[in-house]
Structure formats: C-alpha cells, structure tokens
Amino acid sequence: MQNAPVPSLIGQEYEVEVGPVAHGGHCIARTEEGRVLFVRHTLPGERVRVRVTEGDETSRFLRADAVEILEASKDRVEAPCPFAGPGKCGGCDWQHAKPGAQRRLKGEVIAEQLKRLAGLTPEEAGWDGTVMPAEGDKLPPGEVPQWRTRVQYAVDAEGHAGLRKHRSHDVQVIDHCMIAAEGVSELGIEARTWEGMASIEAIAASGSGDRQVILTPRPGARLPLVELDKPVSVMRIGERDKAVHRVHGRAFVRERADDRTYRVGDGGFWQVHPKAAQTLVLAVMQGLMPRKGETALDLYCGVGLFAGALADRVGDKGAVLGIESGKRAVEDARHNLADYPRVRIEQGKVDSVLPRTGITDVDLIVLDPPRAGAGKSTVHHLATLGARRIAYVACDPAALARDLAYFADNGYRVRTLRAFDLFPMTHHVECVAILEPVK
C-alpha cells in the first residue's frame, strides 16, 4: 500500500512579523502555528504578507517570498534593479535595503555565526562589529556599485542571455545587470542571441583591458561567430572533457594587485570585485607582519596572489610554499612567481600534499579555502606547525566560525577579525581573521 502524498504548501500565504536576519540572504519569521519561515525580499521588523516557495507539511522550515509589504522598515528602499524581486533574478539579495543597512545585516550574520559555531563574541574575536565597504562603493541609496567583473549568464531555449532565478534553473532574461562592471556591460552580451549555448561567462579584468568570454554549448551545438561590442578573446567548454579550450585571442586575462601583474587562465579564480585582491592582500599582510627570512605557506593559493605578497616581504632568505589543486592555476602561479627562486608551488589537495612535504615548522600561514572551509583535520595539521601567525581569508562566515572553533581546540586564538563588503547587494561577505598561538 502506497503512502499518501504529503500536501505541498507552495503558494500558501501568511501574514507575519519579520524577525532577525539569517545566513543566506533571508530573514526568519514564524506563522501563527509556529512554522519557521525563511523569507526573502524583506527586512527585520517589517510586517509582510509572504508566499511559500518551497516546503510541505513535513518540512522543518519553509522558504517564502515577501509579496506585500504591510509595514516597511526605515532601511527599505525601492529596488533599483527592475529584475530584483519575488520570482525574478536570484543574483542580488538586498537590493531593497539601504547600503549601510546591508552592511549592518552582514555584520549581524557574522556575529551570529561566530557565537553559535565558535562561541565567540565580537570582542573575543578582536572585531569591532563593522563591515567595511570597498573603496568607491559608499554610494547613496538607489545607486548601485558596478563591481562584478565576472558574470555567469545562463541562456534560455530561445537563445536569450539572462541570470538564474533564486534556487532554480529557470532563466530571468535581462537587458542589463546593474552590478556588472563596466567592462562586462560594454560587451553587449544581453543584446544578441546565443542559439545553441547553455551559458556564457563574461570576464573583464580590472588590472588590464583584457576581456574574455567562455562559452558552454548545448550538446551537439556548433559554436557561434562571436561579434561583441568590444574586442574580446573567446574560449569554449569542451562537450566531452569539460575542459576550457581557446577559440581565439589570449587564453588568459591579466590582473593586478600589490604592484604585481598576475596571469589568470581558463577562467580561473580571481576575486570578483575590482578592489578585492588589493584589499585582502593589505589586510593579510598587515595582520601577519612578515619579517625578512621567514618561511610561509599559502594554502589554496590559486594563481599566487598571497604567495607573491609573502615572497616580496620575506625576501631572498625567506621561503614560500604554495599549494593549489587546479592544474591551470598552478601553471599560472609558477609563471606569475617565476622571478622568486625561493617560492615553490605544489599541485594537489592541501590535506594530501601538505603531509607529503615533510614540513614540520613554519613561521606564517595564509589559507583562503573554498566556501566549505578548511575542515577539522587540516586545521589540526596546521596547528602542529607552530606558526606565529595565521591569516584565514573566508568568503563564508559559517565555515570560518567552524574552523575558528577547530583552531581554538588546537591552541590558536583569534587576534583580530576584519570584514569587508566585497559583494554589494548580495548576502556574501569576506572576512580576514588573524590567529596566533595561545600563550
């Protein structure tokens, strides 16, 4: 006998008082029956009518959109982007909030994650509670910083470029992305059709005039002749090997930070905000205060951003080891740092490569792990190396807080923490924590 289907609650509407912000770009609310709602497009303290977008009678919580604002927060503004709102583009979470309020909300999320997962107050983490805007991003309400130097467009069945809707594969066709950097917007990707393409990544390097598009064709589709409004190199994703192949132009873009130029190939990782790389290098170096002759690790090193900054500061008698899993990123890092004979870059996962190096002590460590964090075993290994300072660069406050708890278990405490709003209009935030051994 088959079980009866669980009744869906999608489309159900409730009138609720909105509670605190939560990690992920939404706020918490409860129905009169006590059901927990994760509500987007609202702000703490508002009274709103919400419509459920995910969940059924058995769900621990429901996801919902605020579809009518009954009592608005003083921090609310009209969303500048016509594609922001319930059922539309999922790229921005806080278009409806004043810029200062966005940073406060991000600060509240960081504080909540630190307390819940690491048992730390802001004071215990050496953090003043503020989230700093990037240089040039402090704009009045209604104005949007054009910061996104890399935009991943999805393409619908008719060949129109757009962006994914929230938690969906559906495409919101757009004619302009307000947070896209000028170098991306001027390519004119939204103005033409892309028959046979599944997605297009547009890259506008902030350290040079380099422009690049990476095309992912649908199975069996032929590559179109790419004619955009500005000169651009073209790459494609192979249907079988999923590797990046050059079609024409350079296979890399040139970025710049800390008075060095970095080659970034195959659409490899580089900070998306044009001020991010420089902001983070300065925060890390100010926290570590490298000395001549010291040894350092740069883990998850990408194309060598922090390794280069460390090498420059520890000098000819110092040494830096970088570890990175991506093959092309390792090639780029070795190219970028070829003038530093005391820098070595190893390819592989940190948790497998680091033990094989035989390194038992080091002065400084920088780690910039992926969104999931470094994890318990890696943190334990790092703590055995006796570094006088560790810089942890984090794009996810929950992963950061979990790893800080692991560091605390292994004898390291947070000395300072700084937070930067390098993803305006979204819920994402970047943090730099400096750790030192407990005396």
Coordinates of N, CA, C and O in Angstrom, one line a residue, residues 16-158:
V16 N 2.9 37.9 8.5 CA 3.9 37.6 9.6 C 4.7 38.9 10.0 O 4.8 39.8 9.2
E17 N 5.2 38.8 11.2 CA 6.1 39.8 11.7 C 7.5 39.2 11.4 O 7.8 38.1 11.8
V18 N 8.4 40.0 10.8 CA 9.7 39.5 10.4 C 10.7 39.7 11.5 O 10.8 40.7 12.1
G19 N 11.4 38.6 11.8 CA 12.4 38.6 12.9 C 13.8 38.9 12.3 O 14.0 39.6 11.4
P20 N 14.9 38.3 13.0 CA 16.2 38.7 12.6 C 16.7 38.1 11.2 O 16.1 37.2 10.7
V21 N 17.8 38.7 10.7 CA 18.4 38.2 9.5 C 19.1 36.9 9.8 O 19.5 36.6 10.9
A22 N 19.2 36.1 8.8 CA 19.8 34.8 8.9 C 20.8 34.6 7.7 O 20.8 35.3 6.7
H23 N 21.8 33.7 7.9 CA 22.8 33.5 6.9 C 22.1 32.9 5.6 O 21.4 32.0 5.7
G24 N 22.4 33.6 4.5 CA 21.8 33.1 3.2 C 20.9 34.1 2.5 O 20.4 33.8 1.5
G25 N 20.8 35.3 3.0 CA 20.1 36.4 2.3 C 18.6 36.4 2.6 O 17.8 36.9 1.8
H26 N 18.2 35.9 3.7 CA 16.8 35.9 4.1 C 16.7 36.3 5.6 O 17.7 36.4 6.3
C27 N 15.4 36.5 6.0 CA 15.1 36.7 7.4 C 14.2 35.6 8.0 O 13.6 34.9 7.2
I28 N 14.2 35.5 9.3 CA 13.4 34.5 10.0 C 12.0 35.1 10.4 O 12.0 36.2 10.9
A29 N 11.0 34.3 10.1 CA 9.7 34.6 10.6 C 9.0 33.3 11.0 O 9.4 32.2 10.7
R30 N 7.9 33.5 11.8 CA 7.1 32.3 12.2 C 5.6 32.6 11.9 O 5.1 33.7 12.0
T31 N 4.9 31.5 11.5 CA 3.5 31.6 11.3 C 2.8 31.6 12.6 O 3.5 31.3 13.7
E32 N 1.5 31.8 12.7 CA 0.8 31.8 14.0 C 0.8 30.4 14.6 O 0.8 30.2 15.8
E33 N 1.0 29.4 13.7 CA 1.1 28.0 14.2 C 2.5 27.6 14.6 O 2.7 26.5 15.1
G34 N 3.4 28.5 14.4 CA 4.8 28.3 14.9 C 5.7 27.8 13.8 O 6.9 27.4 14.1
R35 N 5.3 27.6 12.5 CA 6.1 27.2 11.5 C 7.2 28.2 11.2 O 6.9 29.4 11.1
V36 N 8.5 27.7 11.0 CA 9.6 28.6 10.7 C 9.6 28.9 9.2 O 9.5 28.0 8.4
L37 N 9.7 30.2 8.9 CA 9.8 30.7 7.5 C 11.2 31.4 7.3 O 11.6 32.2 8.1
F38 N 11.8 31.0 6.2 CA 13.0 31.8 5.7 C 12.5 32.7 4.6 O 12.1 32.2 3.5
V39 N 12.4 34.0 4.8 CA 11.7 34.9 4.0 C 12.7 35.8 3.3 O 13.5 36.5 3.9
R40 N 12.7 35.8 1.9 CA 13.5 36.8 1.1 C 12.7 38.0 0.8 O 11.4 38.0 0.9
H41 N 13.4 39.1 0.4 CA 12.8 40.3 0.0 C 12.1 41.1 1.1 O 11.2 41.8 0.9
T42 N 12.6 40.9 2.3 CA 12.1 41.6 3.5 C 13.2 42.1 4.3 O 14.4 41.8 4.0
L43 N 12.9 42.7 5.4 CA 13.9 43.2 6.4 C 13.4 43.0 7.8 O 12.2 43.0 8.0
P44 N 14.3 42.9 8.8 CA 13.9 42.7 10.2 C 13.0 43.8 10.6 O 13.2 45.0 10.3
G45 N 11.9 43.4 11.4 CA 11.0 44.4 11.9 C 9.8 44.7 11.0 O 8.9 45.4 11.5
E46 N 9.8 44.2 9.8 CA 8.7 44.5 8.9 C 7.5 43.6 9.2 O 7.7 42.5 9.7
R47 N 6.3 44.1 8.8 CA 5.2 43.2 8.7 C 4.9 43.0 7.2 O 4.7 44.0 6.5
V48 N 4.8 41.7 6.8 CA 4.7 41.4 5.4 C 3.7 40.3 5.2 O 3.4 39.5 6.1
R49 N 3.2 40.2 4.0 CA 2.5 39.0 3.5 C 3.4 38.2 2.7 O 4.1 38.7 1.7
V50 N 3.6 36.9 3.0 CA 4.6 36.1 2.3 C 3.8 35.0 1.6 O 2.7 34.6 1.9
R51 N 4.5 34.5 0.5 CA 4.0 33.4 -0.3 C 5.1 32.3 -0.2 O 6.2 32.5 -0.6
V52 N 4.7 31.1 0.1 CA 5.6 29.9 0.3 C 6.1 29.5 -1.1 O 5.4 29.4 -2.1
T53 N 7.5 29.4 -1.2 CA 8.1 28.9 -2.5 C 8.6 27.5 -2.4 O 8.8 26.9 -3.5
E54 N 8.9 27.0 -1.2 CA 9.4 25.6 -1.0 C 8.9 25.1 0.3 O 8.9 25.8 1.3
G55 N 8.5 23.8 0.3 CA 8.1 23.2 1.5 C 6.8 22.5 1.5 O 5.9 22.8 0.7
D56 N 6.6 21.6 2.4 CA 5.4 20.9 2.6 C 5.1 20.7 4.1 O 5.8 21.2 4.9
E57 N 4.0 19.9 4.4 CA 3.6 19.7 5.8 C 4.6 19.1 6.7 O 4.6 19.3 7.9
T58 N 5.6 18.4 6.1 CA 6.6 17.7 6.9 C 7.9 18.5 7.0 O 8.8 18.1 7.7
S59 N 8.1 19.6 6.3 CA 9.3 20.4 6.3 C 9.6 21.0 7.6 O 8.8 21.5 8.3
R60 N 10.9 21.0 8.0 CA 11.4 21.6 9.2 C 11.2 23.1 9.1 O 11.0 23.8 10.1
F61 N 11.4 23.7 7.9 CA 11.1 25.1 7.7 C 10.6 25.3 6.3 O 10.7 24.4 5.4
L62 N 10.0 26.4 6.0 CA 9.5 26.8 4.7 C 10.3 27.9 4.1 O 10.7 28.8 4.9
R63 N 10.5 28.0 2.8 CA 11.0 29.1 2.2 C 9.9 30.0 1.6 O 8.9 29.4 1.1
A64 N 10.1 31.3 1.6 CA 9.0 32.1 1.2 C 9.5 33.5 0.7 O 10.6 33.9 1.0
D65 N 8.7 34.1 -0.1 CA 9.0 35.5 -0.6 C 8.0 36.5 0.0 O 6.8 36.1 0.2
A66 N 8.5 37.6 0.4 CA 7.6 38.7 0.8 C 7.0 39.3 -0.4 O 7.7 39.9 -1.2
V67 N 5.7 39.2 -0.6 CA 5.0 39.6 -1.8 C 4.2 40.9 -1.6 O 3.8 41.6 -2.5
E68 N 4.0 41.3 -0.3 CA 3.4 42.6 0.0 C 4.0 43.1 1.3 O 4.0 42.4 2.3
I69 N 4.4 44.4 1.3 CA 5.0 45.0 2.5 C 3.9 45.8 3.2 O 3.4 46.8 2.7
L70 N 3.5 45.3 4.4 CA 2.4 45.9 5.1 C 2.9 47.1 6.0 O 2.3 48.1 6.1
E71 N 4.0 46.8 6.7 CA 4.7 47.8 7.5 C 6.2 47.8 7.1 O 6.9 46.8 7.4
A72 N 6.7 48.8 6.5 CA 8.1 48.8 6.0 C 9.1 49.3 7.0 O 8.8 50.1 7.9
S73 N 10.3 48.7 6.9 CA 11.4 49.2 7.7 C 11.9 50.5 7.2 O 11.8 50.8 6.0
K74 N 12.5 51.3 8.1 CA 13.1 52.6 7.7 C 14.4 52.3 6.8 O 14.8 53.3 6.2
D75 N 14.9 51.1 6.8 CA 16.0 50.8 6.0 C 15.6 50.3 4.6 O 16.5 50.1 3.7
R76 N 14.3 50.3 4.3 CA 13.9 49.8 2.9 C 14.0 50.9 1.9 O 13.7 52.1 2.2
V77 N 14.4 50.6 0.7 CA 14.4 51.4 -0.5 C 13.7 50.7 -1.6 O 13.6 49.5 -1.6
E78 N 13.3 51.4 -2.6 CA 12.8 50.8 -3.8 C 14.0 50.1 -4.5 O 15.0 50.7 -4.7
A79 N 13.9 48.8 -4.9 CA 15.0 48.1 -5.5 C 15.3 48.8 -6.8 O 14.4 49.0 -7.7
P80 N 16.6 49.3 -7.0 CA 16.9 50.0 -8.2 C 16.8 49.1 -9.5 O 16.5 49.6 -10.6
C81 N 17.0 47.8 -9.3 CA 17.1 46.9 -10.5 C 15.6 46.4 -10.8 O 15.0 45.9 -9.9
P82 N 15.2 46.5 -12.0 CA 13.9 46.0 -12.4 C 13.7 44.5 -12.3 O 12.6 44.0 -12.4
F83 N 14.9 43.8 -12.3 CA 14.8 42.3 -12.3 C 15.0 41.7 -10.9 O 15.2 40.5 -10.7
A84 N 15.0 42.6 -9.8 CA 15.1 42.2 -8.5 C 13.7 42.1 -7.9 O 12.9 43.0 -8.1
G85 N 13.4 41.0 -7.1 CA 12.1 40.9 -6.5 C 11.6 39.4 -6.6 O 12.3 38.5 -7.2
P86 N 10.5 39.1 -5.9 CA 10.0 37.8 -5.9 C 9.8 37.2 -7.2 O 9.3 37.8 -8.1
G87 N 10.4 35.9 -7.4 CA 10.2 35.2 -8.6 C 11.1 35.7 -9.8 O 11.1 35.2 -10.9
K88 N 12.0 36.7 -9.5 CA 12.9 37.2 -10.5 C 14.3 36.7 -10.3 O 14.5 35.7 -9.8
C89 N 15.3 37.5 -10.8 CA 16.7 37.1 -10.7 C 17.1 36.8 -9.3 O 16.8 37.5 -8.3
G90 N 17.9 35.8 -9.1 CA 18.4 35.4 -7.8 C 19.7 35.9 -7.4 O 20.3 35.5 -6.4
G91 N 20.3 36.8 -8.2 CA 21.7 37.2 -8.0 C 21.9 38.1 -6.8 O 22.9 38.1 -6.1
C92 N 20.9 39.0 -6.6 CA 21.0 40.0 -5.5 C 20.0 39.7 -4.4 O 18.9 39.4 -4.7
D93 N 20.5 39.8 -3.2 CA 19.6 39.5 -2.0 C 19.0 40.8 -1.4 O 18.0 40.7 -0.8
W94 N 19.8 41.9 -1.5 CA 19.5 43.1 -0.6 C 19.3 44.4 -1.5 O 19.6 45.4 -1.0
Q95 N 18.8 44.2 -2.7 CA 18.5 45.5 -3.5 C 17.6 46.4 -2.8 O 17.6 47.6 -3.0
H96 N 16.7 45.8 -1.9 CA 15.7 46.6 -1.3 C 16.1 47.2 0.0 O 15.3 47.8 0.7
A97 N 17.4 47.1 0.3 CA 17.9 47.7 1.6 C 19.0 48.8 1.3 O 19.7 48.7 0.4
K98 N 19.0 49.8 2.2 CA 20.0 50.9 2.1 C 21.4 50.3 2.2 O 21.5 49.3 2.9
P99 N 22.4 50.8 1.5 CA 23.7 50.3 1.6 C 24.2 50.1 3.0 O 24.8 49.0 3.3
G100 N 24.0 51.1 3.8 CA 24.5 50.9 5.2 C 23.8 49.8 6.0 O 24.4 49.1 6.8
A101 N 22.5 49.6 5.7 CA 21.7 48.6 6.3 C 22.2 47.2 5.8 O 22.3 46.2 6.6
Q102 N 22.6 47.1 4.5 CA 23.1 45.8 4.0 C 24.4 45.4 4.8 O 24.5 44.3 5.2
R103 N 25.2 46.4 5.1 CA 26.5 46.1 5.8 C 26.2 45.7 7.3 O 26.8 44.8 7.9
R104 N 25.2 46.4 7.9 CA 24.8 46.0 9.2 C 24.2 44.6 9.3 O 24.5 43.8 10.2
L105 N 23.4 44.2 8.3 CA 22.8 42.9 8.2 C 23.9 41.8 8.1 O 23.9 40.8 8.8
K106 N 24.9 42.1 7.3 CA 26.0 41.2 7.1 C 26.8 41.1 8.4 O 27.2 40.0 8.8
G107 N 27.0 42.2 9.1 CA 27.7 42.2 10.4 C 26.9 41.3 11.4 O 27.5 40.6 12.2
E108 N 25.6 41.4 11.4 CA 24.7 40.6 12.3 C 24.9 39.1 12.0 O 24.9 38.3 13.0
V109 N 25.0 38.8 10.8 CA 25.1 37.4 10.4 C 26.5 36.9 10.9 O 26.6 35.8 11.4
I110 N 27.6 37.6 10.7 CA 28.9 37.2 11.1 C 28.9 37.0 12.6 O 29.4 36.0 13.1
A111 N 28.3 38.0 13.4 CA 28.2 37.9 14.8 C 27.5 36.6 15.3 O 27.9 35.9 16.2
E112 N 26.4 36.4 14.6 CA 25.5 35.2 15.0 C 26.3 33.9 14.7 O 26.3 33.0 15.5
Q113 N 27.0 33.8 13.6 CA 27.7 32.6 13.3 C 28.9 32.4 14.2 O 29.2 31.3 14.7
L114 N 29.6 33.5 14.5 CA 30.7 33.4 15.5 C 30.2 32.9 16.8 O 30.9 32.0 17.5
K115 N 29.1 33.4 17.3 CA 28.6 33.0 18.6 C 28.1 31.5 18.6 O 28.4 30.7 19.5
R116 N 27.4 31.2 17.6 CA 26.7 29.9 17.5 C 27.7 28.8 17.3 O 27.6 27.7 17.9
L117 N 28.7 29.0 16.4 CA 29.6 27.9 15.9 C 31.0 28.0 16.6 O 31.6 26.9 16.6
A118 N 31.4 29.1 17.0 CA 32.7 29.2 17.6 C 32.7 29.7 19.1 O 33.7 29.7 19.8
G119 N 31.5 30.1 19.6 CA 31.4 30.5 21.0 C 32.1 31.8 21.2 O 32.5 32.1 22.4
L120 N 32.2 32.7 20.2 CA 32.9 33.9 20.3 C 32.0 35.1 20.2 O 31.1 35.2 19.3
T121 N 32.2 36.1 21.1 CA 31.6 37.4 20.9 C 32.5 38.2 19.9 O 33.7 37.9 19.7
P122 N 32.0 39.3 19.4 CA 32.9 40.2 18.5 C 34.1 40.6 19.3 O 35.2 40.6 18.7
E123 N 34.0 41.0 20.5 CA 35.1 41.4 21.3 C 36.2 40.3 21.5 O 37.4 40.6 21.3
E124 N 35.7 39.1 21.7 CA 36.6 38.0 21.8 C 37.3 37.6 20.5 O 38.4 37.1 20.5
A125 N 36.7 38.0 19.4 CA 37.3 37.8 18.1 C 38.1 39.0 17.6 O 38.6 39.0 16.5
G126 N 38.2 40.0 18.4 CA 39.0 41.2 18.1 C 38.4 41.9 16.9 O 39.1 42.5 16.1
W127 N 37.1 42.0 16.9 CA 36.3 42.6 15.8 C 35.5 43.7 16.3 O 34.8 43.5 17.3
D128 N 35.5 44.8 15.6 CA 34.7 46.0 16.1 C 33.2 45.9 15.6 O 32.4 46.8 15.9
G129 N 32.8 44.9 14.9 CA 31.5 44.7 14.5 C 31.1 45.3 13.2 O 29.9 45.2 12.7
T130 N 32.0 46.0 12.6 CA 31.7 46.7 11.3 C 32.1 45.9 10.1 O 33.0 45.1 10.2
V131 N 31.3 46.1 9.0 CA 31.7 45.6 7.7 C 32.0 46.7 6.8 O 31.2 47.6 6.6
M132 N 33.3 46.8 6.4 CA 33.8 47.9 5.6 C 33.4 47.8 4.2 O 33.6 46.8 3.5
P133 N 32.9 49.0 3.6 CA 32.7 49.0 2.1 C 34.1 49.1 1.4 O 35.1 49.5 2.0
A134 N 34.1 48.5 0.2 CA 35.3 48.7 -0.6 C 35.4 50.2 -1.1 O 34.4 50.9 -1.1
E135 N 36.6 50.6 -1.4 CA 36.9 51.9 -1.9 C 36.0 52.2 -3.1 O 35.9 51.5 -4.0
G136 N 35.3 53.3 -3.0 CA 34.4 53.8 -4.1 C 33.0 53.2 -4.1 O 32.2 53.6 -4.9
D137 N 32.7 52.3 -3.1 CA 31.4 51.7 -3.1 C 30.4 52.4 -2.1 O 29.3 51.9 -2.1
K138 N 30.9 53.4 -1.4 CA 30.0 54.0 -0.5 C 29.1 55.0 -1.2 O 29.4 56.2 -1.4
L139 N 28.0 54.5 -1.7 CA 27.1 55.3 -2.6 C 25.8 55.6 -1.9 O 25.4 54.8 -1.0
P140 N 25.0 56.6 -2.3 CA 23.7 56.9 -1.7 C 22.7 55.8 -2.1 O 22.9 55.1 -3.1
P141 N 21.6 55.7 -1.3 CA 20.5 54.8 -1.6 C 20.0 55.0 -3.0 O 19.9 56.1 -3.5
G142 N 19.8 53.9 -3.7 CA 19.3 54.0 -5.1 C 20.4 53.9 -6.1 O 20.1 53.6 -7.3
E143 N 21.6 54.1 -5.7 CA 22.8 53.9 -6.6 C 23.4 52.5 -6.3 O 23.5 52.1 -5.2
V144 N 23.9 51.9 -7.4 CA 24.4 50.5 -7.3 C 25.8 50.5 -7.8 O 26.1 50.9 -8.9
P145 N 26.8 50.0 -6.9 CA 28.2 49.9 -7.4 C 28.3 48.8 -8.5 O 27.7 47.8 -8.5
Q146 N 29.0 49.2 -9.6 CA 29.2 48.3 -10.7 C 30.5 47.5 -10.4 O 31.6 47.9 -10.9
W147 N 30.4 46.4 -9.7 CA 31.6 45.7 -9.2 C 31.9 44.4 -9.7 O 33.0 43.9 -9.6
R148 N 30.9 43.7 -10.4 CA 31.1 42.3 -10.7 C 31.8 42.2 -12.0 O 31.3 42.4 -13.1
T149 N 33.1 41.9 -11.9 CA 34.0 41.8 -13.1 C 33.9 40.4 -13.8 O 34.4 40.2 -14.9
R150 N 33.1 39.5 -13.2 CA 32.9 38.2 -13.8 C 31.4 37.9 -13.7 O 30.9 37.8 -12.5
V151 N 30.7 37.7 -14.8 CA 29.3 37.4 -14.7 C 29.0 36.1 -15.5 O 29.4 36.0 -16.6
Q152 N 28.3 35.2 -14.9 CA 27.9 33.9 -15.5 C 26.4 34.1 -16.0 O 25.5 34.1 -15.2
Y153 N 26.3 34.2 -17.3 CA 25.0 34.3 -17.9 C 24.4 32.9 -18.2 O 25.2 32.1 -18.7
A154 N 23.2 32.7 -17.9 CA 22.5 31.5 -18.4 C 21.8 31.9 -19.7 O 21.5 33.0 -20.0
V155 N 21.5 30.9 -20.6 CA 20.8 31.1 -21.9 C 19.6 30.3 -21.9 O 19.6 29.1 -21.7
D156 N 18.4 30.9 -22.3 CA 17.2 30.2 -22.3 C 17.0 29.5 -23.7 O 17.9 29.6 -24.5
A157 N 16.0 28.8 -23.9 CA 15.8 27.9 -25.1 C 15.7 28.8 -26.3 O 16.0 28.2 -27.4
E158 N 15.4 30.1 -26.2 CA 15.3 30.9 -27.4 C 16.7 31.6 -27.7 O 16.8 32.4 -28.6

